[in-house]
Amino acid sequence: MTDNCAAFTSLLVRVADGTASAQEQSRLDAHIATCASCAAALDDQRGVHAWLRAQPVTGASWGFDTRVMASIRAEAEGHPGSWLDSLDFRRWTWRLVPVAAALVLAVVSVTGPDAAVQLETAPTVDSTTATDAWPVSSALWSDTVSESSLLSLMLSANADDTLAMHRKDQ
Amino acid sequence: MDADLELVGKARDGDMEAFEALVQRHQHRLVHFARLMVSNPADAEDVAQETLLRAYRALGQFRGQSAFRTWLYQIATNVARTHLAKRRDRHEVQEPEGAEGTTGDPGRERASGEDVEQRVIAHDQLRRALADLPGDWREAVVLRDIEGLDYKEIAALLGIPMGTVESRIFRGRQRLKATLKGATHD
């Protein structure tokens, strides 16, 4: 192809795939009548275009759309992006605090008015009071047990433990 | 009139079933396109899935100035380019300059039927031939001759002048002719 032929590139591709206008077709016809190189190029372009159009479409595997939608729905619903997110213990631990508080209130309410009396007369927890026999749960209504101590008791104590078992030596 | 516009509108309003209908409508051609662009069948569905995920996220940005399918292919082209760039960084693929195409999947799909086997062979031949093209030629040829987009759509999708589209298609087809001719004589 000569430099002059480069001007016909556009026509060659369009005539080859049938998208050229009648005027463009005529222009190219006039050129290839005297240019064997472009005539051969047009044959090549037509042949490749036809071959490509005839190729089978190998599509998606079975279940592809289901997998795609599962991924999109998970993202849309704000699910954790990965299993690592679900192991973020800080996030789910704090979410349990209101649950724990609700359970405590439920226990107190279920035990009835007597429990309220017990609450009023519950001994305070201090180093001078005999507390060996008091259950660890008495710390819940004690006003001398600090919040950090209470949390520590809740996380480490067993139901049958007594306060004495967890009281720090002074 | 774009047949997808109604579904796109519903999907944009949060109708998941509408977007699922779009996925089902376009999945096969999208995976086929991805397969031809990345030349690695194993990655094709990843590319297609990423394309649909990005399309879902960006639905609000689709203005209907082009056909939804064209917009989808634009996303797919970008995803495929990113994928290929990563593979190049990992030295898994080189930009071809007349190099031989990648091999197919040896042993894959010992077809039970002759028709299926022929389709696999034909597709492997196509994939190898396209893999032999530089990326920008391959994009233009696949979008025009396989996906059937017109020149104006391709120019807008790729962000290049129409003359450049025509030039890439011309060169891509010429290269394919040489590749297929060489393969025939092997």
XYZ file of C-alpha atoms in Angstrom:
356
model
C 0.000 0.000 0.000
C 1.268 3.434 -0.864
C 1.010 6.591 1.218
C -1.899 7.550 -0.995
C -3.618 4.342 0.031
C -3.482 5.313 3.716
C -6.278 7.765 2.978
C -8.492 4.805 2.093
C -8.003 2.925 5.363
C -11.269 4.238 6.748
C -13.158 3.179 3.632
C -11.542 -0.250 3.607
C -12.661 -1.111 7.142
C -16.185 0.218 6.635
C -16.762 -1.374 3.248
C -15.418 -4.648 4.630
C -18.014 -4.770 7.401
C -20.845 -3.307 5.380
C -21.143 0.007 7.172
C -20.004 2.262 4.341
C -22.439 4.484 2.490
C -23.092 4.023 -1.211
C -20.938 7.055 -1.966
C -18.056 5.684 0.108
C -18.403 2.312 -1.632
C -18.151 4.022 -5.032
C -15.082 5.969 -4.001
C -13.322 2.821 -2.859
C -14.403 0.875 -5.945
C -12.828 3.536 -8.132
C -9.560 3.283 -6.173
C -9.220 -0.507 -6.006
C -9.872 -0.731 -9.726
C -6.302 0.579 -10.130
C -4.733 -0.587 -6.836
C -4.145 -4.329 -6.445
C -2.723 -3.811 -2.963
C -5.907 -2.211 -1.655
C -8.026 -4.770 -3.473
C -6.138 -7.518 -1.618
C -6.430 -5.592 1.648
C -10.201 -5.341 1.181
C -10.419 -9.109 0.696
C -8.382 -9.641 3.871
C -10.531 -7.219 5.844
C -13.761 -8.860 4.647
C -12.452 -12.341 5.375
C -11.331 -11.589 8.918
C -14.514 -9.675 9.704
C -16.660 -12.563 8.494
C -14.574 -15.097 10.405
C -14.843 -13.114 13.629
C -18.592 -12.689 13.252
C -18.985 -16.423 12.784
C -17.182 -17.380 15.969
C -19.305 -19.050 18.656
C -20.043 -17.162 21.832
C -18.789 -19.032 24.876
C -20.738 -17.475 27.682
C -20.874 -17.537 31.442
C -20.744 -20.737 33.465
C -23.793 -22.076 35.189
C -24.603 -20.064 38.296
C -22.549 -17.031 37.319
C -25.502 -14.676 37.643
C -26.364 -16.155 41.036
C -22.842 -15.578 42.293
C -22.807 -12.031 40.998
C -26.108 -11.163 42.645
C -25.057 -12.763 45.922
C -22.005 -10.557 45.947
C -23.996 -7.448 45.088
C -26.730 -8.160 47.641
C -24.138 -8.733 50.351
C -22.567 -5.395 49.592
C -25.925 -3.630 49.397
C -26.984 -5.038 52.765
C -23.750 -3.989 54.435
C -22.570 -7.448 55.311
C -18.959 -7.759 56.414
C -16.708 -7.827 53.438
C -14.718 -10.765 54.739
C -14.537 -13.231 57.582
C -11.873 -11.092 59.185
C -14.477 -8.414 59.820
C -16.579 -10.869 61.771
C -13.603 -11.489 64.038
C -13.478 -7.850 65.085
C -14.115 -8.696 68.707
C -14.208 -5.063 69.805
C -17.180 -4.379 67.595
C -19.238 -7.371 68.619
C -18.204 -7.190 72.266
C -19.512 -3.643 72.628
C -22.699 -4.743 70.925
C -23.172 -7.257 73.728
C -23.049 -4.607 76.480
C -26.700 -3.589 76.148
C -27.619 -7.264 75.990
C -25.716 -7.903 79.187
C -27.343 -4.904 80.849
C -30.768 -6.110 79.815
C -30.050 -9.564 81.233
C -28.999 -8.082 84.539
C -32.176 -6.050 84.759
C -34.197 -9.097 83.853
C -32.609 -11.137 86.627
C -33.233 -8.401 89.166
C -36.850 -7.943 88.105
C -37.585 -11.678 88.097
C -36.367 -12.198 91.647
C -39.082 -9.804 92.865
C -39.536 -7.318 95.784
C -37.538 -9.441 98.182
C -34.571 -8.878 96.004
C -35.085 -5.144 96.406
C -34.936 -5.556 100.190
C -31.858 -7.583 99.775
C -30.411 -4.854 97.646
C -31.077 -2.252 100.316
C -29.504 -4.311 103.052
C -26.720 -5.761 100.974
C -23.455 -5.202 102.688
C -20.891 -3.058 101.058
C -17.755 -4.584 99.854
C -14.700 -3.322 101.602
C -11.735 -4.769 103.281
C -13.145 -4.383 106.796
C -16.371 -6.238 106.153
C -16.603 -9.975 106.461
C -17.424 -10.989 102.868
C -16.194 -14.522 102.634
C -19.636 -16.003 102.184
C -21.154 -13.322 99.950
C -21.694 -14.408 96.374
C -19.835 -12.569 93.694
C -23.145 -11.332 92.265
C -23.505 -9.025 95.281
C -20.954 -6.770 93.653
C -23.652 -5.727 91.147
C -25.476 -3.608 93.780
C -22.496 -2.616 95.783
C -21.639 1.039 95.695
C -18.077 0.504 96.741
C -17.045 -1.761 93.912
C -15.505 0.240 91.094
C -16.692 -0.180 87.521
C -13.398 -1.682 86.405
C -13.521 -4.184 89.292
C -17.111 -5.017 88.463
C -16.205 -5.608 84.807
C -13.279 -7.754 85.851
C -15.557 -9.804 88.112
C -18.127 -10.264 85.350
C -15.493 -11.493 82.914
C -13.524 -13.734 85.251
C -15.825 -14.962 88.026
C -17.875 -18.114 88.069
C -21.468 -18.121 89.355
C -20.513 -20.067 92.470
C -17.601 -17.869 93.437
C -17.604 -15.625 96.473
C -16.328 -12.097 96.674
C -13.493 -13.201 98.915
C -12.084 -15.310 96.141
C -11.646 -12.216 93.942
C -10.982 -9.532 96.513
C -7.550 -8.034 96.116
C -5.272 -8.146 99.072
C -4.601 -4.790 100.458
C -34.464 3.146 22.218
C -32.321 1.260 24.703
C -34.240 -1.814 25.826
C -32.360 -1.760 29.122
C -33.340 1.727 30.217
C -36.471 0.682 32.051
C -34.599 -1.943 34.052
C -31.782 0.498 34.740
C -34.264 3.004 36.120
C -35.774 0.433 38.442
C -32.387 -0.857 39.529
C -31.314 2.675 40.322
C -34.316 2.934 42.628
C -33.148 -0.140 44.505
C -34.981 -2.875 42.616
C -32.565 -5.794 42.878
C -34.612 -7.986 40.588
C -34.314 -5.385 37.867
C -30.536 -5.421 38.152
C -30.572 -9.201 38.198
C -32.514 -9.129 34.944
C -29.790 -6.908 33.473
C -27.132 -9.336 34.671
C -28.935 -12.274 33.081
C -29.422 -10.343 29.865
C -25.762 -9.385 29.458
C -23.769 -12.033 31.332
C -22.904 -14.330 28.435
C -21.666 -11.698 26.046
C -19.875 -9.923 28.872
C -18.005 -13.063 29.919
C -17.262 -13.793 26.257
C -15.878 -10.286 25.829
C -13.784 -10.595 28.979
C -12.473 -13.947 27.850
C -11.254 -12.455 24.593
C -9.770 -9.389 26.246
C -7.741 -11.040 28.989
C -6.879 -14.206 27.026
C -7.155 -16.236 30.199
C -10.428 -18.094 30.561
C -9.899 -18.574 34.276
C -9.899 -14.831 34.860
C -12.704 -13.944 32.496
C -15.539 -14.447 34.948
C -13.656 -12.525 37.629
C -13.354 -9.629 35.207
C -17.007 -9.901 34.240
C -18.128 -10.098 37.860
C -16.028 -7.069 38.800
C -17.539 -5.231 35.846
C -21.082 -5.909 37.004
C -20.228 -4.973 40.575
C -18.765 -1.655 39.423
C -21.766 -1.090 37.191
C -24.097 -1.607 40.136
C -22.148 0.844 42.275
C -22.072 3.435 39.499
C -25.701 3.116 38.345
C -26.426 6.588 39.590
C -23.838 7.957 37.182
C -25.366 6.363 34.094
C -27.200 9.121 32.265
C -28.459 7.164 29.260
C -26.347 9.177 26.809
C -25.090 5.874 25.458
C -26.699 2.476 25.430
C -26.413 0.629 28.738
C -24.569 -2.157 26.952
C -21.994 0.293 25.631
C -21.536 1.736 29.113
C -21.091 -1.790 30.458
C -18.437 -2.542 27.868
C -16.634 0.644 28.798
C -16.419 -0.551 32.372
C -15.385 -4.025 31.213
C -12.627 -2.569 29.044
C -11.222 -0.650 32.006
C -11.432 -3.670 34.291
C -9.718 -5.828 31.678
C -6.966 -3.261 31.215
C -6.363 -3.125 34.956
C -6.296 -6.894 35.102
C -3.794 -7.138 32.265
C -1.602 -4.429 33.784
C -1.443 -6.399 37.038
C -0.492 -9.528 35.150
C 2.208 -7.621 33.315
C 3.531 -6.355 36.629
C 3.685 -9.958 37.783
C 5.393 -10.822 34.463
C 2.584 -13.174 33.563
C 1.903 -11.599 30.193
C 3.762 -9.547 27.640
C 2.292 -7.049 25.205
C 2.606 -8.895 21.908
C 4.425 -7.501 18.910
C 3.969 -10.381 16.564
C 4.725 -12.926 19.260
C 2.934 -16.262 19.141
C -0.323 -16.403 20.977
C -0.790 -17.967 24.371
C -1.579 -21.614 24.536
C -5.041 -22.776 25.262
C -6.075 -24.911 28.184
C -4.568 -28.309 27.489
C -6.862 -31.086 28.427
C -9.709 -28.744 29.177
C -13.125 -30.016 28.286
C -12.562 -33.330 26.587
C -15.917 -32.735 24.971
C -18.471 -35.389 25.089
C -20.028 -34.126 21.867
C -18.324 -33.253 18.627
C -20.156 -29.927 18.405
C -18.960 -28.831 21.815
C -15.433 -29.922 20.971
C -15.486 -27.934 17.773
C -16.703 -24.881 19.653
C -13.918 -25.219 22.177
C -11.314 -25.605 19.462
C -12.721 -22.659 17.532
C -12.801 -20.505 20.639
C -9.239 -21.422 21.577
C -8.116 -20.527 18.084
C -9.898 -17.194 18.312
C -8.504 -16.466 21.744
C -4.957 -17.299 20.662
C -5.256 -15.178 17.562
C -6.568 -12.191 19.501
C -3.911 -12.609 22.170
C -1.390 -11.966 19.422
C -2.705 -8.417 18.962
C -1.551 -5.371 20.896
C -4.160 -4.466 23.490
C -5.554 -1.363 21.821
C -5.975 -3.141 18.465
C -7.636 -6.096 20.193
C -10.116 -3.847 22.006
C -11.158 -2.128 18.793
C -11.490 -5.347 16.778
C -13.422 -7.220 19.465
C -15.808 -4.334 20.071
C -16.502 -3.925 16.356
C -16.358 -7.378 14.826
C -17.493 -9.524 17.761
C -19.629 -7.297 19.925
C -21.048 -5.359 16.988
C -20.688 -1.842 18.376
C -20.596 0.858 15.716
C -17.599 3.120 15.158
C -19.135 6.084 16.938
C -19.898 3.984 20.031
C -16.399 2.534 20.075
C -14.818 5.975 19.735
C -16.877 7.270 22.660
C -16.235 4.174 24.752
C -12.479 4.249 24.236
C -12.234 8.024 24.287
C -10.416 8.234 20.946
C -11.199 9.790 17.539
C -13.130 7.733 15.026
C -10.187 7.775 12.634
C -8.063 6.108 15.317
C -10.719 3.442 15.805
C -10.724 2.718 12.095
C -6.942 2.602 11.985
C -6.728 0.152 14.894
C -9.398 -2.061 13.404
C -7.624 -2.064 10.044
C -4.303 -3.005 11.551
C -5.871 -5.530 13.915
C -7.659 -7.350 11.101
C -4.511 -7.351 8.961
C -2.516 -8.850 11.820
C -5.203 -11.464 12.432
C -5.124 -12.394 8.786
C -1.386 -13.025 9.012
C -1.753 -14.982 12.252
C -4.535 -17.182 10.939
C -2.692 -17.722 7.680
C 0.390 -18.786 9.616
C -1.637 -21.111 11.816
C -3.191 -22.741 8.767
C 0.212 -23.513 7.305
C 1.508 -25.082 10.558
